[in-house]
Short mmCIF file of C-alpha atoms in Angstrom, two decimals:
data_model
loop_
_atom_site.label_atom_id
_atom_site.label_comp_id
_atom_site.label_asym_id
_atom_site.label_seq_id
_atom_site.Cartn_x
_atom_site.Cartn_y
_atom_site.Cartn_z
CA MET A 9 -0.04 0.05 -0.07
CA SER A 10 2.99 2.24 -0.51
CA THR A 11 1.47 3.66 -3.76
CA ALA A 12 -0.26 7.17 -3.71
CA PRO A 13 -3.74 7.35 -2.41
CA ARG A 14 -6.45 8.19 -4.90
CA ASP A 15 -7.17 11.96 -4.26
CA PRO A 16 -10.87 11.94 -3.36
CA VAL A 17 -11.60 15.38 -4.80
CA THR A 18 -10.64 14.03 -8.21
CA THR A 19 -13.26 11.38 -8.25
CA GLU A 20 -16.66 11.63 -10.06
CA ALA A 21 -18.29 10.60 -6.77
CA TRP A 22 -16.90 13.79 -5.15
CA ALA A 23 -18.06 16.12 -7.90
CA ARG A 24 -21.49 14.53 -7.55
CA LEU A 25 -21.61 14.88 -3.81
CA GLN A 26 -20.67 18.49 -4.07
CA GLU A 27 -23.52 19.19 -6.38
CA LEU A 28 -26.08 17.38 -4.08
CA ALA A 29 -24.52 19.27 -1.14
CA ASP A 30 -25.11 22.68 -2.96
CA GLY A 31 -28.57 21.67 -3.85
CA LEU A 32 -29.43 20.06 -0.54
CA GLU A 33 -32.48 21.25 1.31
CA PRO A 34 -32.63 18.99 4.29
CA ASP A 35 -36.21 18.00 5.18
CA LEU A 36 -36.40 15.16 7.48
CA ARG A 37 -40.13 15.60 8.01
CA GLY A 38 -40.97 15.60 4.44
CA TRP A 39 -38.47 12.69 3.74
CA PHE A 40 -40.06 10.48 6.45
CA ALA A 41 -43.65 11.32 5.14
CA ALA A 42 -42.86 10.65 1.50
CA ASP A 43 -40.99 7.36 2.30
CA PRO A 44 -42.83 4.84 4.57
CA ASP A 45 -39.62 2.44 4.13
CA ARG A 46 -37.04 4.97 5.24
CA VAL A 47 -36.53 3.39 8.48
CA ALA A 48 -36.46 0.04 7.33
CA ARG A 49 -33.80 0.90 4.61
CA LEU A 50 -31.66 2.94 6.80
CA THR A 51 -31.52 0.67 9.88
CA HIS A 52 -28.88 -2.28 10.18
CA ASP A 53 -27.86 -4.85 12.42
CA ALA A 54 -24.08 -5.50 13.11
CA GLY A 55 -23.67 -8.15 15.61
CA ASP A 56 -25.63 -7.09 18.71
CA LEU A 57 -25.82 -3.48 17.70
CA HIS A 58 -29.03 -2.14 16.16
CA VAL A 59 -28.16 1.07 14.28
CA ASP A 60 -30.71 3.50 13.04
CA LEU A 61 -29.27 5.97 10.28
CA SER A 62 -32.72 7.19 9.28
CA LYS A 63 -32.41 10.50 10.73
CA SER A 64 -29.21 11.22 9.00
CA LEU A 65 -29.18 14.31 6.50
CA VAL A 66 -29.09 11.94 3.45
CA HIS A 67 -31.32 10.56 0.70
CA GLY A 68 -30.78 7.75 -1.64
CA ASP A 69 -28.76 9.81 -4.24
CA VAL A 70 -26.32 10.91 -1.46
CA LEU A 71 -25.79 7.41 -0.15
CA ASP A 72 -25.37 6.12 -3.72
CA ALA A 73 -22.68 8.66 -4.39
CA LEU A 74 -20.85 8.06 -1.08
CA LEU A 75 -20.79 4.27 -1.76
CA ASP A 76 -19.39 5.22 -5.28
CA LEU A 77 -16.82 7.30 -3.50
CA ALA A 78 -15.75 4.21 -1.41
CA GLY A 79 -15.34 2.46 -4.56
CA GLU A 80 -13.20 5.03 -6.35
CA VAL A 81 -10.86 5.51 -3.47
CA GLY A 82 -10.13 1.96 -3.07
CA LEU A 83 -11.68 1.44 0.69
CA THR A 84 -12.16 -2.38 0.29
CA GLU A 85 -8.87 -2.78 -1.01
CA ARG A 86 -7.15 -0.92 1.73
CA ARG A 87 -9.43 -2.64 4.31
CA ASP A 88 -8.31 -6.17 2.78
CA ALA A 89 -4.70 -5.06 3.03
CA MET A 90 -5.14 -4.21 6.56
CA PHE A 91 -6.69 -7.64 7.53
CA ALA A 92 -3.89 -9.35 5.46
CA GLY A 93 -1.12 -7.74 7.51
CA GLU A 94 0.17 -5.72 4.60
CA HIS A 95 2.34 -2.66 5.80
CA ILE A 96 -0.32 0.05 5.44
CA ASN A 97 1.20 2.19 8.29
CA SER A 98 3.62 3.60 5.60
CA SER A 99 5.35 6.11 7.65
CA GLU A 100 6.60 3.45 10.18
CA ASP A 101 6.60 0.60 7.60
CA ARG A 102 4.45 -1.68 9.79
CA ALA A 103 1.44 -3.74 9.58
CA VAL A 104 -1.79 -2.72 11.33
CA LEU A 105 -3.13 -5.63 13.06
CA HIS A 106 -5.26 -4.77 16.07
CA THR A 107 -7.79 -7.16 14.58
CA ALA A 108 -5.22 -10.04 15.11
CA LEU A 109 -5.52 -9.54 18.92
CA ARG A 110 -9.20 -10.90 18.84
CA LEU A 111 -8.75 -13.95 16.32
CA PRO A 112 -9.73 -17.16 17.54
CA ALA A 113 -6.79 -19.51 18.32
CA ARG A 114 -7.71 -21.77 15.35
CA ALA A 115 -7.16 -18.93 12.96
CA HIS A 116 -3.86 -18.51 11.03
CA LEU A 117 -2.41 -15.11 9.96
CA GLU A 118 1.21 -14.72 8.72
CA VAL A 119 2.75 -11.47 8.86
CA ASP A 120 6.24 -10.90 7.44
CA ASP A 121 6.34 -14.85 7.16
CA HIS A 122 5.26 -15.46 10.80
CA ASP A 123 2.11 -16.70 12.07
CA VAL A 124 0.97 -14.13 14.77
CA VAL A 125 -1.95 -15.96 16.19
CA PRO A 126 0.04 -18.45 18.34
CA ASP A 127 2.01 -15.44 19.70
CA VAL A 128 -1.14 -13.56 20.62
CA HIS A 129 -2.65 -16.41 22.42
CA GLU A 130 0.44 -17.49 24.37
CA VAL A 131 0.47 -13.83 25.84
CA LEU A 132 -3.11 -14.00 26.47
CA GLY A 133 -2.66 -17.29 28.31
CA ARG A 134 -0.15 -15.78 30.59
CA VAL A 135 -2.09 -12.83 31.27
CA TYR A 136 -5.01 -14.99 32.04
CA ALA A 137 -2.86 -16.94 34.37
CA PHE A 138 -1.41 -14.02 36.28
CA ALA A 139 -5.08 -12.58 36.65
CA GLU A 140 -6.38 -15.59 38.08
CA LYS A 141 -3.68 -15.78 40.71
CA VAL A 142 -4.57 -12.04 41.91
CA ARG A 143 -8.42 -12.90 41.69
CA ASP A 144 -8.14 -16.18 43.90
CA GLY A 145 -5.64 -14.62 46.25
CA SER A 146 -2.63 -16.96 45.39
CA TRP A 147 -0.61 -13.95 44.26
CA THR A 148 0.15 -12.03 47.43
CA GLY A 149 2.08 -8.84 48.26
CA VAL A 150 5.64 -9.16 50.05
CA THR A 151 3.86 -9.46 53.48
CA GLY A 152 1.59 -12.23 52.34
CA GLU A 153 -1.47 -10.01 52.26
CA ARG A 154 -3.90 -10.59 49.41
CA ILE A 155 -4.00 -7.96 46.75
CA LYS A 156 -7.01 -5.65 46.97
CA THR A 157 -6.15 -2.79 44.64
CA VAL A 158 -4.42 -2.89 41.34
CA VAL A 159 -3.12 0.45 39.86
CA ASN A 160 -2.67 0.78 36.14
CA ILE A 161 0.28 3.21 35.30
CA GLY A 162 0.01 4.25 31.88
CA ILE A 163 -0.84 7.18 29.57
CA GLY A 164 -2.69 7.54 26.11
CA GLY A 165 -3.82 4.16 24.96
CA SER A 166 -2.28 2.46 27.97
CA ASP A 167 -4.71 4.19 30.15
CA LEU A 168 -7.75 5.51 28.16
CA GLY A 169 -8.69 1.96 26.91
CA PRO A 170 -8.54 0.19 30.22
CA VAL A 171 -10.06 2.68 32.43
CA MET A 172 -12.92 3.23 29.84
CA ALA A 173 -13.70 -0.38 29.78
CA TYR A 174 -13.21 -0.82 33.58
CA GLU A 175 -15.92 1.89 34.26
CA ALA A 176 -18.07 0.47 31.46
CA LEU A 177 -18.17 -3.02 32.78
CA ALA A 178 -18.60 -2.15 36.45
CA ALA A 179 -21.36 -4.72 36.92
CA TYR A 180 -18.84 -7.53 35.86
CA ARG A 181 -16.10 -6.66 38.46
CA GLN A 182 -14.96 -8.97 41.17
CA ASP A 183 -15.99 -7.82 44.63
CA GLY A 184 -13.29 -6.86 46.98
CA LEU A 185 -10.94 -6.21 44.11
CA GLU A 186 -10.49 -2.53 42.83
CA CYS A 187 -8.59 -1.01 39.99
CA ARG A 188 -7.20 2.54 39.79
CA PHE A 189 -5.55 4.27 37.02
CA ILE A 190 -2.71 6.96 36.98
CA SER A 191 -1.81 8.64 33.84
CA ASN A 192 -1.10 12.30 34.10
CA ILE A 193 2.46 13.49 34.78
CA ASP A 194 0.80 15.97 37.24
CA PRO A 195 1.80 14.57 40.69
CA ALA A 196 -1.58 15.34 41.92
CA ASP A 197 -2.71 12.23 39.93
CA ALA A 198 -0.56 9.85 41.67
CA ALA A 199 -1.15 11.58 45.05
CA THR A 200 -4.92 11.37 44.81
CA THR A 201 -5.06 7.88 43.23
CA LEU A 202 -2.72 6.47 45.98
CA ALA A 203 -4.64 8.25 48.71
CA GLY A 204 -6.00 5.69 51.31
CA LEU A 205 -4.40 2.65 49.68
CA ASP A 206 -2.38 0.17 51.64
CA PRO A 207 1.09 -0.67 50.06
CA ALA A 208 0.97 -4.30 51.47
CA SER A 209 -2.30 -5.04 49.50
CA THR A 210 -1.61 -2.92 46.23
CA LEU A 211 -0.17 -4.06 42.99
CA PHE A 212 1.06 -1.81 40.32
CA ILE A 213 1.08 -2.60 36.42
CA VAL A 214 3.25 -0.33 34.46
CA SER A 215 2.10 -0.07 30.87
CA SER A 216 4.62 1.11 28.46
CA LYS A 217 5.67 -0.86 25.25
CA THR A 218 9.17 0.57 25.35
CA PHE A 219 9.22 1.15 29.14
CA GLY A 220 10.56 4.72 28.26
CA THR A 221 7.39 6.84 28.27
CA LEU A 222 8.32 9.94 30.27
CA GLU A 223 4.99 10.29 32.19
CA THR A 224 4.61 6.39 32.81
CA LEU A 225 8.15 6.00 34.08
CA THR A 226 8.01 9.04 36.27
CA ASN A 227 4.71 7.88 37.88
CA ALA A 228 6.31 4.34 38.15
CA ARG A 229 9.14 5.90 40.10
CA LEU A 230 6.74 7.90 42.36
CA CYS A 231 4.59 4.75 42.96
CA LYS A 232 7.82 2.64 43.80
CA ALA A 233 9.01 5.32 46.31
CA TRP A 234 5.38 5.30 47.81
CA LEU A 235 5.55 1.47 48.07
CA LEU A 236 9.03 1.25 49.53
CA ASP A 237 8.22 3.99 52.04
CA GLY A 238 5.11 2.08 53.18
CA LEU A 239 6.96 -1.25 53.36
CA ALA A 240 9.99 0.01 54.99
CA ASP A 241 10.54 -3.44 56.58
CA ALA A 242 10.47 -5.46 53.69
CA ASP A 243 13.39 -6.11 51.25
CA PRO A 244 13.19 -3.37 48.62
CA LYS A 245 14.03 -6.02 45.80
CA ASP A 246 11.34 -8.39 47.07
CA ALA A 247 8.88 -5.81 47.49
CA VAL A 248 9.13 -4.36 43.85
CA ALA A 249 9.15 -7.86 42.41
CA LYS A 250 5.84 -8.74 44.32
CA HIS A 251 4.12 -5.45 43.69
CA PHE A 252 4.97 -4.59 40.15
CA VAL A 253 4.35 -6.23 36.83
CA ALA A 254 4.86 -4.58 33.46
CA VAL A 255 3.23 -4.57 30.19
CA SER A 256 6.25 -4.00 27.95
CA THR A 257 8.51 -5.68 25.45
CA ALA A 258 11.66 -3.92 26.80
CA LEU A 259 12.64 -6.63 29.17
CA ASP A 260 16.07 -5.25 29.99
CA LYS A 261 14.56 -2.05 31.12
CA VAL A 262 11.80 -3.98 33.09
CA ALA A 263 14.51 -5.71 34.76
CA ASP A 264 16.43 -2.55 35.71
CA PHE A 265 13.49 -1.28 37.27
CA GLY A 266 13.25 -4.31 39.65
CA ILE A 267 10.27 -6.08 37.85
CA ASP A 268 10.86 -9.95 37.18
CA PRO A 269 10.82 -10.33 33.37
CA ASP A 270 8.60 -13.24 33.92
CA ASN A 271 5.97 -10.84 34.91
CA ALA A 272 6.12 -8.69 31.77
CA PHE A 273 3.53 -9.16 29.14
CA GLY A 274 4.45 -7.90 25.63
CA PHE A 275 2.73 -6.92 22.42
CA TRP A 276 3.79 -5.99 19.09
CA ASP A 277 4.69 -3.03 16.90
CA TRP A 278 1.68 -3.71 14.74
CA VAL A 279 -0.54 -2.68 17.67
CA GLY A 280 -0.96 0.96 17.90
CA GLY A 281 -1.59 2.29 21.50
CA ARG A 282 -4.96 3.53 20.81
CA TYR A 283 -5.78 -0.02 19.43
CA SER A 284 -4.38 -1.73 22.30
CA VAL A 285 -7.08 -2.24 25.11
CA ASP A 286 -7.55 -5.82 23.77
CA SER A 287 -4.06 -6.59 24.05
CA ALA A 288 -1.93 -7.19 27.14
CA ILE A 289 -2.64 -3.44 27.85
CA GLY A 290 -5.94 -4.78 29.10
CA THR A 291 -4.27 -6.69 31.95
CA SER A 292 -5.94 -4.62 34.59
CA LEU A 293 -9.37 -5.20 32.93
CA VAL A 294 -8.68 -9.00 32.87
CA VAL A 295 -7.90 -8.88 36.68
CA ALA A 296 -11.14 -6.90 37.31
CA ILE A 297 -13.70 -9.01 35.26
CA GLY A 298 -11.73 -12.25 34.94
CA PRO A 299 -10.52 -14.12 31.78
CA ASP A 300 -13.81 -15.43 30.73
CA ARG A 301 -15.49 -12.04 30.51
CA PHE A 302 -12.40 -10.64 28.77
CA ALA A 303 -12.80 -13.44 26.25
CA GLU A 304 -16.12 -12.39 25.58
CA PHE A 305 -14.87 -8.86 25.19
CA LEU A 306 -12.43 -10.09 22.40
CA ARG A 307 -15.34 -12.07 20.75
CA GLY A 308 -17.32 -8.81 20.41
CA PHE A 309 -14.28 -7.05 18.78
CA HIS A 310 -14.06 -10.10 16.27
CA THR A 311 -17.86 -10.01 15.63
CA MET A 312 -17.60 -6.46 14.44
CA ASP A 313 -14.16 -7.13 12.58
CA GLU A 314 -16.18 -9.91 10.62
CA HIS A 315 -18.96 -7.48 9.78
CA PHE A 316 -16.71 -4.86 8.47
CA ARG A 317 -14.54 -7.38 6.55
CA THR A 318 -17.40 -9.33 4.97
CA THR A 319 -20.60 -7.29 4.77
CA ALA A 320 -21.48 -5.60 1.40
CA LEU A 321 -20.78 -1.88 1.70
CA HIS A 322 -24.45 -0.81 1.38
CA GLN A 323 -25.20 -2.80 4.65
CA ASN A 324 -21.78 -2.30 6.32
CA VAL A 325 -22.50 -0.28 9.46
CA PRO A 326 -18.96 1.16 10.17
CA VAL A 327 -18.52 1.96 6.42
CA LEU A 328 -21.94 3.83 6.26
CA MET A 329 -21.07 5.75 9.50
CA GLY A 330 -17.68 6.62 8.31
CA LEU A 331 -18.88 7.73 4.85
CA LEU A 332 -21.78 9.87 6.68
CA ASN A 333 -18.95 11.54 8.69
CA VAL A 334 -17.19 12.39 5.54
CA TRP A 335 -20.32 13.76 4.13
CA TYR A 336 -20.81 15.90 7.12
CA THR A 337 -17.14 17.05 7.39
CA ASN A 338 -16.35 17.72 3.83
CA PHE A 339 -19.60 18.86 2.29
CA LEU A 340 -21.95 20.14 4.97
CA ASP A 341 -19.08 21.86 6.95
CA ALA A 342 -19.56 20.19 10.37
CA GLN A 343 -16.50 20.76 12.50
CA THR A 344 -17.42 18.52 15.45
CA HIS A 345 -19.19 15.28 16.44
CA ALA A 346 -20.84 14.40 19.52
CA VAL A 347 -21.13 11.04 21.08
CA LEU A 348 -23.97 10.84 23.64
CA PRO A 349 -24.06 7.56 25.53
CA TYR A 350 -27.35 7.12 27.68
CA SER A 351 -25.52 5.04 29.89
CA GLN A 352 -23.54 6.45 33.04
CA LEU A 353 -21.10 3.41 32.84
CA LEU A 354 -19.84 4.77 29.53
CA HIS A 355 -18.88 8.11 30.83
CA ARG A 356 -15.36 7.68 29.69
CA PHE A 357 -16.22 6.33 26.16
CA PRO A 358 -16.21 9.91 24.32
CA ALA A 359 -12.79 10.48 25.97
CA TYR A 360 -11.58 7.16 24.57
CA LEU A 361 -13.00 8.03 21.10
CA GLN A 362 -11.14 11.34 21.10
CA GLN A 363 -7.92 9.63 21.18
CA LEU A 364 -8.89 6.89 18.59
CA THR A 365 -10.27 9.40 16.03
CA MET A 366 -8.40 12.50 16.42
CA GLU A 367 -4.99 10.89 16.90
CA SER A 368 -5.72 8.63 14.00
CA ASN A 369 -7.08 11.11 11.47
CA GLY A 370 -5.79 14.71 12.60
CA LYS A 371 -3.30 14.77 9.60
CA GLY A 372 -2.29 17.24 7.19
CA VAL A 373 -0.29 14.66 4.87
CA ARG A 374 -1.47 11.67 3.12
CA TRP A 375 0.12 8.20 3.63
CA ASP A 376 2.62 9.08 0.57
CA GLY A 377 3.63 12.38 2.27
CA SER A 378 1.59 14.53 -0.09
CA PRO A 379 -0.57 17.26 1.36
CA VAL A 380 -4.16 16.39 2.01
CA THR A 381 -6.69 18.07 -0.54
CA THR A 382 -9.73 18.04 1.92
CA ASP A 383 -10.41 18.74 5.34
CA THR A 384 -9.66 15.75 7.64
CA GLY A 385 -10.68 14.73 11.19
CA GLU A 386 -13.51 15.67 13.54
CA VAL A 387 -13.50 17.00 16.95
CA PHE A 388 -15.05 14.29 18.96
CA TRP A 389 -16.56 15.17 22.23
CA GLY A 390 -19.74 14.15 24.47
CA GLU A 391 -20.98 13.45 27.91
CA PRO A 392 -23.57 10.86 29.04
CA GLY A 393 -27.20 11.79 28.86
CA THR A 394 -29.21 13.00 30.45
CA ASN A 395 -26.44 15.30 32.01
CA GLY A 396 -25.55 16.78 28.60
CA GLN A 397 -29.00 17.66 28.10
CA HIS A 398 -28.63 20.25 30.96
CA ALA A 399 -25.42 21.43 29.60
CA PHE A 400 -24.74 21.69 26.00
CA TYR A 401 -27.78 20.22 24.12
CA GLN A 402 -28.92 23.97 23.68
CA LEU A 403 -26.04 24.18 21.07
CA ILE A 404 -27.00 21.16 19.34
CA HIS A 405 -30.75 22.04 19.27
CA GLN A 406 -30.85 25.85 18.48
CA GLY A 407 -27.22 26.80 17.77
CA THR A 408 -26.05 27.98 14.33
CA ARG A 409 -23.49 25.02 14.04
CA LEU A 410 -24.12 21.50 12.49
CA ILE A 411 -23.25 18.97 15.11
CA PRO A 412 -23.97 15.43 14.01
CA ALA A 413 -24.58 13.23 17.08
CA ASP A 414 -24.38 9.53 17.82
CA PHE A 415 -26.89 8.38 20.62
CA ILE A 416 -26.20 5.15 22.36
CA ALA A 417 -28.48 3.13 24.70
CA PHE A 418 -29.44 -0.22 25.88
CA ALA A 419 -32.68 -2.10 26.38
CA ASN A 420 -31.63 -3.61 29.71
CA PRO A 421 -29.95 -1.54 32.36
CA ALA A 422 -26.86 -2.85 34.42
CA TYR A 423 -28.52 -1.76 37.51
CA PRO A 424 -32.30 -2.12 37.42
CA LEU A 425 -33.34 0.27 40.15
CA GLU A 426 -36.84 1.62 40.65
CA ASP A 427 -38.12 4.53 42.62
CA GLY A 428 -41.33 2.88 43.97
CA GLN A 429 -43.30 4.49 41.13
CA THR A 430 -41.36 4.62 37.93
CA ASP A 431 -39.12 2.13 35.88
CA VAL A 432 -36.47 4.70 35.94
CA HIS A 433 -34.60 3.08 33.05
CA GLU A 434 -37.67 3.61 30.92
CA LEU A 435 -37.71 7.27 31.95
CA PHE A 436 -34.17 7.40 30.98
CA LEU A 437 -34.72 5.78 27.51
CA ALA A 438 -37.74 8.22 27.07
CA ASN A 439 -35.16 10.96 27.09
CA PHE A 440 -32.87 8.96 24.56
CA LEU A 441 -35.88 8.68 22.14
CA ALA A 442 -37.05 12.27 22.76
CA GLN A 443 -33.96 13.98 22.05
CA THR A 444 -33.30 12.31 18.54
CA ARG A 445 -36.84 12.96 17.73
CA ALA A 446 -36.59 16.67 18.75
CA LEU A 447 -33.26 17.10 16.77
CA ALA A 448 -34.74 15.68 13.68
CA PHE A 449 -38.25 17.12 13.38
CA GLY A 450 -38.12 20.11 15.50
CA LYS A 451 -41.04 22.32 16.32
CA THR A 452 -42.34 24.99 13.84
CA ALA A 453 -43.66 28.52 14.64
CA ASP A 454 -47.19 27.48 13.98
CA GLU A 455 -46.75 24.54 16.53
CA VAL A 456 -45.32 27.03 19.12
CA ARG A 457 -48.30 29.49 18.62
CA ALA A 458 -50.81 26.64 18.93
CA GLU A 459 -49.50 26.15 22.49
CA GLY A 460 -50.61 29.57 23.35
CA THR A 461 -47.15 31.16 23.49
CA ALA A 462 -46.87 34.85 23.21
CA GLU A 463 -46.05 36.03 19.83
CA GLU A 464 -42.81 38.01 20.87
CA ILE A 465 -41.47 34.76 22.43
CA VAL A 466 -42.44 32.25 19.43
CA PRO A 467 -38.93 32.75 17.69
CA ALA A 468 -36.93 31.69 20.70
CA ARG A 469 -39.17 28.56 21.02
CA VAL A 470 -38.87 27.46 17.43
CA PHE A 471 -36.73 24.29 16.72
CA THR A 472 -35.67 24.10 13.33
CA GLY A 473 -34.95 20.40 13.37
CA ASN A 474 -32.89 18.61 10.52
CA ARG A 475 -30.17 18.04 13.08
CA PRO A 476 -28.59 14.66 12.35
CA THR A 477 -28.35 11.82 14.69
CA THR A 478 -27.48 7.96 14.56
CA SER A 479 -29.24 5.90 17.22
CA ILE A 480 -27.34 2.72 18.34
CA MET A 481 -29.07 0.32 20.70
CA ALA A 482 -27.97 -3.02 22.07
CA PRO A 483 -29.63 -5.60 24.51
CA GLU A 484 -27.25 -4.59 27.43
CA LEU A 485 -23.82 -3.31 28.13
CA SER A 486 -21.91 -6.64 28.23
CA PRO A 487 -18.28 -7.41 27.50
CA SER A 488 -19.24 -8.55 24.07
CA VAL A 489 -21.23 -5.46 23.37
CA LEU A 490 -18.45 -3.11 24.62
CA GLY A 491 -16.04 -4.90 22.35
CA GLN A 492 -18.37 -4.59 19.38
CA LEU A 493 -18.93 -0.68 20.08
CA VAL A 494 -15.19 -0.17 20.19
CA ALA A 495 -14.43 -2.11 17.16
CA LEU A 496 -17.36 -0.17 15.18
CA TYR A 497 -15.57 3.16 15.97
CA GLU A 498 -12.20 1.73 14.97
CA HIS A 499 -13.45 0.80 11.61
CA ILE A 500 -15.40 4.06 11.23
CA THR A 501 -12.10 5.79 11.75
CA PHE A 502 -10.50 3.40 9.24
CA THR A 503 -13.19 4.28 6.63
CA GLN A 504 -12.67 7.88 7.02
CA GLY A 505 -8.84 7.78 6.90
CA ALA A 506 -9.13 5.72 3.66
CA VAL A 507 -11.25 8.20 2.00
CA TRP A 508 -9.04 11.03 2.89
CA GLY A 509 -5.86 9.11 2.04
CA VAL A 510 -4.24 9.55 5.63
CA ASP A 511 -2.20 7.16 7.63
CA SER A 512 -4.52 6.46 10.34
CA PHE A 513 -1.83 4.49 12.43
CA ASP A 514 0.91 6.73 13.15
CA GLN A 515 0.94 9.78 15.35
CA TRP A 516 3.87 11.99 14.95
CA GLY A 517 1.85 14.95 15.94
CA VAL A 518 2.43 13.90 19.57
CA GLU A 519 6.28 13.87 19.34
CA LEU A 520 7.40 17.51 18.92
CA GLY A 521 5.87 18.80 22.35
CA LYS A 522 7.56 15.91 23.96
CA GLN A 523 10.96 16.74 22.48
CA LEU A 524 10.79 20.34 23.32
CA ALA A 525 9.89 19.46 26.94
CA GLN A 526 13.19 17.80 27.28
CA GLN A 527 14.83 20.99 26.21
CA VAL A 528 12.70 23.34 28.26
CA GLY A 529 13.21 21.14 31.48
CA PRO A 530 16.63 22.41 32.26
CA ALA A 531 15.76 26.09 31.65
CA ILE A 532 12.88 25.63 34.24
CA ALA A 533 15.53 24.23 36.76
CA GLY A 534 17.68 27.16 36.44
CA ASP A 535 20.15 26.37 33.47
CA ALA A 536 20.81 30.03 32.05
CA ASP A 537 22.12 28.54 28.77
CA ALA A 538 19.13 26.55 28.22
CA LEU A 539 16.89 29.58 29.22
CA ALA A 540 18.69 31.62 26.73
CA GLU A 541 17.82 29.19 23.90
CA GLN A 542 14.01 29.62 24.58
CA ASP A 543 11.55 32.17 22.78
CA PRO A 544 10.86 35.21 24.55
CA SER A 545 7.33 34.13 25.60
CA THR A 546 8.72 30.85 26.93
CA GLN A 547 11.36 32.84 28.91
CA ALA A 548 8.92 35.19 30.32
CA LEU A 549 6.64 32.34 31.58
CA ILE A 550 9.72 30.37 33.08
CA GLY A 551 10.48 33.69 34.92
CA TYR A 552 6.98 33.86 36.35
CA TYR A 553 7.23 30.23 37.44
CA ARG A 554 10.67 30.78 39.21
CA GLU A 555 9.51 33.86 40.92
CA HIS A 556 6.42 32.38 42.36
CA ARG A 557 7.62 28.77 42.92
CA ARG A 558 7.60 28.19 46.86
#
């Protein structure tokens, strides 16, 4: 896949889409009234996910042109190249095989003349065995106490995925065993996370592929000092060996830290950080929910992988959702995309998607190094409903910006509580359904007047409607369904990247700031020569810091 991508703006489909956008007069009320089959035609099932696209700002001609665009840019060829293990990550000359992490053990996949499936399952087996020891109490701390708290130390994909899934699957956690997460280099993160913990019953998982990530190693050292201070009577070497494990392939660095290399779980360069929650990076999650539930999680990923790999494009949910995002971004001038889970347990899902989508497709060059010819990427954001309804929904409903929104809900609640009068989950779902209806169909001035509203207030109470949404429902938020949801958005992201011609699997944009931080550090500490090398603004800010630091 080293050849130049097809420039989407040169395709016949792109020109046709531009014509359709120029002449588009969205009318969801009229489209629904004129087409009784619209819902059936634009609703699709993918695994356990039931996805209603009928409230999207598209009609048949737009969908046809989007599917033609997918054909002209070679979406299926790039998809097949990814699944086959070709080096589609061109800037790093790597395969892209997060999908291999969830292949069943009977599968066979050669990458660079090596079958990777046995390797994946060998590591999984070791992670599962370790997790069972923690869960059944046979892994103890240096004093012989059972582990009660697991602290995952990582950042980016080594944090966002595990913490998102841990929160989402709260109903499946083992009682008496808690996971906490440290990511930010701000020492307040470590301090507040460790507060109240007993070193004797705390186990740390240091997640860093290279065991060289600045934030992760700094936090690991902080935690190591905290542990040794709290276990002052124990042999330091034994304490670290019993209270630290690693997710890393740099076994020499792991050993230098004091972790037994036998307690290090690796993964591969064809797994990007933001695609790694289903690798050994998910070790804390395996401890929390157990190997059997984690295996269900992986099967959910694989279910969506197979849907994406084998389903015809006109029924392929991640393809259709990715193409709709291209339509909104490149033709209808949408700048952001809201993800609104009607599940408190998914409160970290929008943050997880921020890394997945924006680190993947926030690119200004294509995979051959040439400049992009279109806008790329979207700003993903969101909060759980109904909290968001009382915060930012005003902008989505009546603001001047077009904000496509994905609404996610489940038929069965994880915690089916009642208040004695009402099925609260049904009240919750009523809000889910009402919001997409209001966004789609709005309320006209005449409808507002018919309610007896004073004329001078009527304009403020008009809702224009024609605000696009996608509704995603599933029976429940199970490990399998969560895996399907994550994989859905992975493949949506892939689809958009393929259209735009960008390498969705590198992340050079995160490097410059990290490099400069290494140069600025000595200046902050008082090195006059290093300070002189900084720009005037940075010098002034450092001066302010040094003046005010107690």
